[in-house]
PDB file of C-alpha atoms in Angstrom:
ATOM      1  CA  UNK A  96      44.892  31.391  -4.831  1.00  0.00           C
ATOM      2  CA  UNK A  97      43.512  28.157  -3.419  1.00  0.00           C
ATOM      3  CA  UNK A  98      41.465  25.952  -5.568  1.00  0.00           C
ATOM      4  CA  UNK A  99      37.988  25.254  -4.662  1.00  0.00           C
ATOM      5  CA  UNK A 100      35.472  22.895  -5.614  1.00  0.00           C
ATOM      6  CA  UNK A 101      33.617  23.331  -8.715  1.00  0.00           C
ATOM      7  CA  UNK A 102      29.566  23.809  -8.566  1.00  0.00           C
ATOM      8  CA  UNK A 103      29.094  23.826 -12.542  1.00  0.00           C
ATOM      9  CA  UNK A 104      26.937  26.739 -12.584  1.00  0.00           C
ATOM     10  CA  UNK A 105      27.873  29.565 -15.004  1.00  0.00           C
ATOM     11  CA  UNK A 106      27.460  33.123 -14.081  1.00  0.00           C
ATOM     12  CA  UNK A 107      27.271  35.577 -16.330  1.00  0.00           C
ATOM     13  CA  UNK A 108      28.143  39.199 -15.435  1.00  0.00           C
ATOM     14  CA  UNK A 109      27.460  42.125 -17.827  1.00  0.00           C
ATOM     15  CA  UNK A 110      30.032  45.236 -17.534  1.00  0.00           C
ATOM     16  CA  UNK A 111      33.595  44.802 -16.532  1.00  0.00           C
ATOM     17  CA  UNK A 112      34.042  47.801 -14.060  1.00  0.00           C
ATOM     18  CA  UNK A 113      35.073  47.662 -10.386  1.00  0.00           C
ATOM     19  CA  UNK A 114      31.597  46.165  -9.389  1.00  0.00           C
ATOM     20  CA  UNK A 115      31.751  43.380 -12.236  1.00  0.00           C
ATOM     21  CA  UNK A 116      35.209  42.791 -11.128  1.00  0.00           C
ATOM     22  CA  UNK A 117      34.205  42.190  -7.455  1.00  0.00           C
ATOM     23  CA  UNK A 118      30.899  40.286  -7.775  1.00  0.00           C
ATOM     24  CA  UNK A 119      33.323  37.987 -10.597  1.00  0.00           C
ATOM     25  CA  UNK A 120      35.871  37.634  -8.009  1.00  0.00           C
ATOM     26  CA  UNK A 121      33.492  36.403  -5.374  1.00  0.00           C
ATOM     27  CA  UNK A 122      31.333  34.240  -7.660  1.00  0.00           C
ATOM     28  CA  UNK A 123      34.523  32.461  -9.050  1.00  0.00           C
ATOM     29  CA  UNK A 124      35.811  31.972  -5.597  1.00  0.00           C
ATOM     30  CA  UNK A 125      32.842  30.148  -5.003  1.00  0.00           C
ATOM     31  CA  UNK A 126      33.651  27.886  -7.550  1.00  0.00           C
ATOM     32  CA  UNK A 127      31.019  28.843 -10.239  1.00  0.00           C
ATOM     33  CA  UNK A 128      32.532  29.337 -13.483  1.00  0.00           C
ATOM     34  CA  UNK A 129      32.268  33.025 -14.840  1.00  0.00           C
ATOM     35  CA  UNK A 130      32.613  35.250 -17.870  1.00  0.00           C
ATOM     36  CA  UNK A 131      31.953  38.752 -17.814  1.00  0.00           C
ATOM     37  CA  UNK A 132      30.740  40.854 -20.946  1.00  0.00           C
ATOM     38  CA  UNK A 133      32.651  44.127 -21.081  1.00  0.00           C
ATOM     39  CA  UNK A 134      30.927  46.567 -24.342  1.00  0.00           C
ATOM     40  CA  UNK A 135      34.444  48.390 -24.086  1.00  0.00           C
ATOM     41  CA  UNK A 136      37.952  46.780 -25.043  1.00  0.00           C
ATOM     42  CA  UNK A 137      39.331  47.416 -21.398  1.00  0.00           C
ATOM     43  CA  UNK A 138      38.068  46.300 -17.888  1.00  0.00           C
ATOM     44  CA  UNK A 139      38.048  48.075 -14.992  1.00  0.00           C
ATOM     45  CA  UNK A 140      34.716  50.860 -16.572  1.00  0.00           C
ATOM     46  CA  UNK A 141      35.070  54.272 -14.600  1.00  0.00           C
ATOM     47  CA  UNK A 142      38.164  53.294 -12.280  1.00  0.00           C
ATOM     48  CA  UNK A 143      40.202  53.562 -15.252  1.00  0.00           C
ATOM     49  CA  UNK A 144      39.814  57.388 -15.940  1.00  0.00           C
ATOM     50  CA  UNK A 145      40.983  58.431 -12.073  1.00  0.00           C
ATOM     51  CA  UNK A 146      43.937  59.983 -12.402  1.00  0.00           C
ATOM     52  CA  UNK A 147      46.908  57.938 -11.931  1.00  0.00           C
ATOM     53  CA  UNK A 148      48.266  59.730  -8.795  1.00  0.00           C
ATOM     54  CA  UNK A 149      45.058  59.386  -7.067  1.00  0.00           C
ATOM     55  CA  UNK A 150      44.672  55.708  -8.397  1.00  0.00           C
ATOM     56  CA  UNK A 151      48.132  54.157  -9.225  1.00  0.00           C
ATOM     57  CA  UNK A 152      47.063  51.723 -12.919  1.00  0.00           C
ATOM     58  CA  UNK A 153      49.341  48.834 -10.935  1.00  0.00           C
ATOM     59  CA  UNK A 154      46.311  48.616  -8.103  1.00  0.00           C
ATOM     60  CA  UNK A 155      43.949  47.936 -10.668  1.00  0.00           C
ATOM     61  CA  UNK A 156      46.143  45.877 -12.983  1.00  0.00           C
ATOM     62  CA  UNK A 157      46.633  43.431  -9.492  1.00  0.00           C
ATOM     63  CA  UNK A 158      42.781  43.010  -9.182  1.00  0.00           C
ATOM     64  CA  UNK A 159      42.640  41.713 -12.815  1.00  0.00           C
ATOM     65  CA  UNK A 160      45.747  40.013 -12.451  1.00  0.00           C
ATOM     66  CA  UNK A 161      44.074  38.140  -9.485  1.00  0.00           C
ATOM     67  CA  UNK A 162      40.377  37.843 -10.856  1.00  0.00           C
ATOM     68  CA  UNK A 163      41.913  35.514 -13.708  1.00  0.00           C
ATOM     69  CA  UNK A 164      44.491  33.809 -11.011  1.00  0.00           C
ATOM     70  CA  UNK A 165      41.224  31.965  -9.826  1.00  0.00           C
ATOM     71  CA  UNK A 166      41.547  29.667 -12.855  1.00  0.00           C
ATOM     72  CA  UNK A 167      37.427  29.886 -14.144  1.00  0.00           C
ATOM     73  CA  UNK A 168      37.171  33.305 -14.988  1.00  0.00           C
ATOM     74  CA  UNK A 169      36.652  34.677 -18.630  1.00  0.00           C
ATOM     75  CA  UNK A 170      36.293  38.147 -19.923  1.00  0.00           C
ATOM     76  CA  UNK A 171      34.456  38.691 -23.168  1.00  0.00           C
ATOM     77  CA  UNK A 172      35.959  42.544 -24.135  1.00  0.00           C
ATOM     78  CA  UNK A 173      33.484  44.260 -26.908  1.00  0.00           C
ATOM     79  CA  UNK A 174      30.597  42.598 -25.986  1.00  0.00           C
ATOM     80  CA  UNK A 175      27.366  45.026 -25.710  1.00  0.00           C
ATOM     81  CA  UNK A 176      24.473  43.028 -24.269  1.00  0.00           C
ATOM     82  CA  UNK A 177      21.556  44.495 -24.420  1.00  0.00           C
ATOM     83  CA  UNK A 178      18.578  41.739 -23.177  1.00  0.00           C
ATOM     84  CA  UNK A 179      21.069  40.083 -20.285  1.00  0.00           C
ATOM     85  CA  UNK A 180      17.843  37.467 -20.072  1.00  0.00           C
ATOM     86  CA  UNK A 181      18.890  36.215 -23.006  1.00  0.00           C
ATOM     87  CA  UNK A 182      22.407  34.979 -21.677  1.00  0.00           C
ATOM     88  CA  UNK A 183      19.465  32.827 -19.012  1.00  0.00           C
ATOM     89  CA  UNK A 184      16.922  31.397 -22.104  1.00  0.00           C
ATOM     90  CA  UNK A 185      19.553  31.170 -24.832  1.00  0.00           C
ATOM     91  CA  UNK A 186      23.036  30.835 -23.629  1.00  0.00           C
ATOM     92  CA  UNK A 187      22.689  28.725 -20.573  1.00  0.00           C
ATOM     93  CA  UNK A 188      23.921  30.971 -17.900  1.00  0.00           C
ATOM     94  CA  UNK A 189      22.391  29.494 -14.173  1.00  0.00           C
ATOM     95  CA  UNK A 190      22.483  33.964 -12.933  1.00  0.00           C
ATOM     96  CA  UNK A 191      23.366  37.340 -14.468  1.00  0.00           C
ATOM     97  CA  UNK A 192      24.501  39.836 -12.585  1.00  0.00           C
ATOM     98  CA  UNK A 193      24.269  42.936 -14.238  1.00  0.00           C
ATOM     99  CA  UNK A 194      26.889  45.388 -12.975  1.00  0.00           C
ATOM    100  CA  UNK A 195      26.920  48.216 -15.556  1.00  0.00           C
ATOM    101  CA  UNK A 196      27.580  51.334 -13.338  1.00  0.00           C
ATOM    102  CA  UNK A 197      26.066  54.850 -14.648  1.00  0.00           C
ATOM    103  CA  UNK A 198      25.807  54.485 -18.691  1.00  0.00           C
ATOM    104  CA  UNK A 199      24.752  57.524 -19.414  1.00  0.00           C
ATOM    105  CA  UNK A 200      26.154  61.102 -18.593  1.00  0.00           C
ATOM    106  CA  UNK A 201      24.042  63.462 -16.668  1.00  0.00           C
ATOM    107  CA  UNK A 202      22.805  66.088 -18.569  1.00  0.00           C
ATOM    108  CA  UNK A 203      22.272  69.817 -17.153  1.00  0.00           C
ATOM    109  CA  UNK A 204      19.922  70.854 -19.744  1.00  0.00           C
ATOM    110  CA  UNK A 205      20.569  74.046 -20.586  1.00  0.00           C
ATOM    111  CA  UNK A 206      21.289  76.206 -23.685  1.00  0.00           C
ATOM    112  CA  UNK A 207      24.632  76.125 -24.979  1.00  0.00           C
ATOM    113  CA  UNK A 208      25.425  72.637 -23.111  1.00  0.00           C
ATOM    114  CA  UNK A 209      26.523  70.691 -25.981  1.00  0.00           C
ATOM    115  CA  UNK A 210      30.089  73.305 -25.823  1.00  0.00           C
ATOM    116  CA  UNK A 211      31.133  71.660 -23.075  1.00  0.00           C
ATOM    117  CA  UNK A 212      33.126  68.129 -22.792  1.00  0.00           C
ATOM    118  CA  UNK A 213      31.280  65.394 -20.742  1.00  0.00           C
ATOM    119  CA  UNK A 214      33.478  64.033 -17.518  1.00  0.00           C
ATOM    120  CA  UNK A 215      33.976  60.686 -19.279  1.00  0.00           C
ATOM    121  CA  UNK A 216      35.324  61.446 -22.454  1.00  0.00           C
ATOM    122  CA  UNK A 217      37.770  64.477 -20.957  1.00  0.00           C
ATOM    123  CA  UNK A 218      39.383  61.857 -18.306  1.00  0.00           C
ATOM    124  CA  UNK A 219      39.667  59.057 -21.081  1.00  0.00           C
ATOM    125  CA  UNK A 220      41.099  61.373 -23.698  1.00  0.00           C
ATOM    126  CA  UNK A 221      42.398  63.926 -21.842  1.00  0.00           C
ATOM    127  CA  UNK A 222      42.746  66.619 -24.634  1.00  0.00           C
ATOM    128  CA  UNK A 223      44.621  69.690 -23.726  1.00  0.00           C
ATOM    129  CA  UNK A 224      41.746  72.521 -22.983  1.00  0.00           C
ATOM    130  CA  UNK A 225      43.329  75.471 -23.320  1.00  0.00           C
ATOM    131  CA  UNK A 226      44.537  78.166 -20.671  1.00  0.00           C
ATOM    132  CA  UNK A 227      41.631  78.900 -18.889  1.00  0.00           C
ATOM    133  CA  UNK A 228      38.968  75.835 -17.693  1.00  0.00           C
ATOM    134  CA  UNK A 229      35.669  76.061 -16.184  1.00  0.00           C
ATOM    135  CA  UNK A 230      34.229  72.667 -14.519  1.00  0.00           C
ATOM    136  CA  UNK A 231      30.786  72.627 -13.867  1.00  0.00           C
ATOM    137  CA  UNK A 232      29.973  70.189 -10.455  1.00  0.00           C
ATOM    138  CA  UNK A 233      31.552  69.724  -6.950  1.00  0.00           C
ATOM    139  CA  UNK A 234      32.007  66.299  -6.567  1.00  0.00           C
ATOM    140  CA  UNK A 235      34.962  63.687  -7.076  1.00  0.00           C
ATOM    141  CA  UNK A 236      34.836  63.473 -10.604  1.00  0.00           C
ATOM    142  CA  UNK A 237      34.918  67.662 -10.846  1.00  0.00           C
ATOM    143  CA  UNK A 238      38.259  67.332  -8.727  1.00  0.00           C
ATOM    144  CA  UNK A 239      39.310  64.813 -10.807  1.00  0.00           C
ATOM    145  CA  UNK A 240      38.533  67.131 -14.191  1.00  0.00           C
ATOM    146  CA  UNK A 241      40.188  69.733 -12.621  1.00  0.00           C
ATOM    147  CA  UNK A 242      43.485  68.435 -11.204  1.00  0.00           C
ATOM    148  CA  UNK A 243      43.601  66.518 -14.519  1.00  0.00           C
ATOM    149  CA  UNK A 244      43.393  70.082 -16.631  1.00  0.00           C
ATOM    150  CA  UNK A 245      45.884  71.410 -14.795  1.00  0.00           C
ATOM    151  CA  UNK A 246      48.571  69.021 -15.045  1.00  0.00           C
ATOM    152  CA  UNK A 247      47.814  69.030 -18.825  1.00  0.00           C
ATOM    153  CA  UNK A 248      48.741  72.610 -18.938  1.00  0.00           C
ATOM    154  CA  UNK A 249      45.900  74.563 -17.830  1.00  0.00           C
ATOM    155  CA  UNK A 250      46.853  77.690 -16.199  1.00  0.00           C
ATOM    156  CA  UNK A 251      43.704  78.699 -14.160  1.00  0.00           C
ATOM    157  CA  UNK A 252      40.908  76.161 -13.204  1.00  0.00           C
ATOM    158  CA  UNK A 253      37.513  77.199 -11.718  1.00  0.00           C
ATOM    159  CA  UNK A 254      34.827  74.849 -10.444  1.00  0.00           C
ATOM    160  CA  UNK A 255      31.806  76.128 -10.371  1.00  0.00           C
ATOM    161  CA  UNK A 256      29.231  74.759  -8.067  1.00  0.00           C
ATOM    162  CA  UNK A 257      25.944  75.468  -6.946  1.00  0.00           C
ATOM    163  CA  UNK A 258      25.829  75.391  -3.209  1.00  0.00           C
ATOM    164  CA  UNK A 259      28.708  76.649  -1.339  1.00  0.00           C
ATOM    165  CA  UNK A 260      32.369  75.851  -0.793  1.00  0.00           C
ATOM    166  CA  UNK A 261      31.651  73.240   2.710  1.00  0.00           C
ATOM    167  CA  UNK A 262      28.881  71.625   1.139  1.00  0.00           C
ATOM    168  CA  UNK A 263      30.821  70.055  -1.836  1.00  0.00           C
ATOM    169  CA  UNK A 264      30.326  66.096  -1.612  1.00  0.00           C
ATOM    170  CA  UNK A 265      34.279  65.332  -1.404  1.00  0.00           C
ATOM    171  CA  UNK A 266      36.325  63.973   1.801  1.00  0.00           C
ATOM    172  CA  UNK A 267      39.441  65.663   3.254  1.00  0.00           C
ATOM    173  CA  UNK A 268      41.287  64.393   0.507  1.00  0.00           C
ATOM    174  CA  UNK A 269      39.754  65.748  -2.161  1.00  0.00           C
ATOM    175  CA  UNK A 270      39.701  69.183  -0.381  1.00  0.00           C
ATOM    176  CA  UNK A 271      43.383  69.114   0.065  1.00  0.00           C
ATOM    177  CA  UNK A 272      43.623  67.883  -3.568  1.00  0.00           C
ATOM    178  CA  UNK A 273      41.908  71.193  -4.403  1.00  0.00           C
ATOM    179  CA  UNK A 274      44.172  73.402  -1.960  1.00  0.00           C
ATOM    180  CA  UNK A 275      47.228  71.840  -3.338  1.00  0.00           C
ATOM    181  CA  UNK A 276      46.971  71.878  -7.225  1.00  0.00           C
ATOM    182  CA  UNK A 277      45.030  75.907  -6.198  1.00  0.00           C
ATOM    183  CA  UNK A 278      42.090  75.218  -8.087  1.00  0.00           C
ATOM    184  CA  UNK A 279      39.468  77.987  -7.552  1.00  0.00           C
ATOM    185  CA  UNK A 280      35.631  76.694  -6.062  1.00  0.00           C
ATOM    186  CA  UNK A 281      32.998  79.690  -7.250  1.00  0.00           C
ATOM    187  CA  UNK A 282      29.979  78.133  -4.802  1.00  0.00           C
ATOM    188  CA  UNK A 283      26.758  79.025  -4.864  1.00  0.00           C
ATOM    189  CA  UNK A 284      26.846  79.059  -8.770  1.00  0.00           C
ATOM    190  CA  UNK A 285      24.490  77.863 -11.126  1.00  0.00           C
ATOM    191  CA  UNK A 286      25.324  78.245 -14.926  1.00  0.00           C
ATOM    192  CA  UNK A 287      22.289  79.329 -17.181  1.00  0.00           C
ATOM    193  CA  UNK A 288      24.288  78.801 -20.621  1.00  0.00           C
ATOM    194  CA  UNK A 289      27.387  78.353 -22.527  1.00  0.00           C
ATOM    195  CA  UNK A 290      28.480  80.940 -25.284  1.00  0.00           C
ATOM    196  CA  UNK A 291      30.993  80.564 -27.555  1.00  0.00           C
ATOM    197  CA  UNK A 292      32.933  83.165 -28.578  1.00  0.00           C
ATOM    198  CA  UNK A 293      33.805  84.427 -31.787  1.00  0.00           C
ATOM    199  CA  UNK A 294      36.983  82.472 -31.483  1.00  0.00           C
ATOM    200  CA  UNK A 295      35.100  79.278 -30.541  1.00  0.00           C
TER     201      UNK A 295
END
């Protein structure tokens, strides 16, 4: 990494995901000094529930590694910010940049919903979900909940989505992803409810 000339204005970015990471990288190589505010104790936000053999940890681990190569980078880890004006009037930051991704699950909104385990918190813990698993959604992250069952043990994995097979928001990849690991696409379904069982 080359140095470059300081411009002694601070930049402060709020969330430490693959957007923070980027618009820190390019700030800093501008020669503004930066810290980014991460609420969680790791950077790196959503990238870092992709399953590994989609998204090796090393290829993120370089980005960091290289992000705090350019010498006037800091990270702040378990730092919620909640006004980022604040870090302007009180703090002295010259810009925010407030790169904090999708905070908040979306819901479906129907009965029986709160059964089910929310695509962030399955990839980050990945807890071992029995036999049979139902994902509800067509996109990435679905192939991602789904490959990720099954190599946790899960026998037979069904994703469930609400137009048909073709129409699923995924590349070539993905599709091959789902051809390879077998997991089963139900389209043109649209779940009503979640029941539990007498055996939970």
């Amino acid at each position: 990494v080359c140095p470059v000339e300081q411009t002694g204005k601070r930049i402060a970015i709020v969330g430490g995901g693959p957007a923070g990471i980027g618009a820190a990288a390019v700030c800093a190589s501008r020669g503004h000094e930066v810290v980014i505010f991460e609420k969680l104790g790791v950077v790196g936000g959503d990238a870092c529930t992709i399953p590994e053999f989609r998204l090796p940890r090393h290829t993120l681990e370089e980005d960091i590694e290289f992000l705090k190569a350019l010498g006037n980078v800091k990270i702040e880890m378990d730092r919620k910010i909640t006004d980022p004006e604040a870090l302007l009037r009180e703090d002295g930051f010259d810009a925010v940049g407030v790169t904090v991704g999708l905070s908040e699950d979306k819901l479906l909104g129907f009965p029986g919903e709160e059964h089910a385990m929310k695509a962030r918190q399955y990839l980050r813990a990945k807890p071992d979900m029995g036999t049979n698993v139902a994902v509800i959604g067509g996109g990435p992250v679905a192939v991602d909940c789904a490959t990720t069952a099954l190599r946790n043990g899960a026998k037979n994995v069904t994703i469930f989505y609400r137009r048909s097979q073709p129409e699923m928001p995924v590349d070539g990849a993905d599709r091959e992803i789902i051809q390879k690991f077998g997991v089963e696409v139900m389209g043109r379904h649209v779940p009503t409810r979640i029941e539990v069982n007498a055996e939970g």
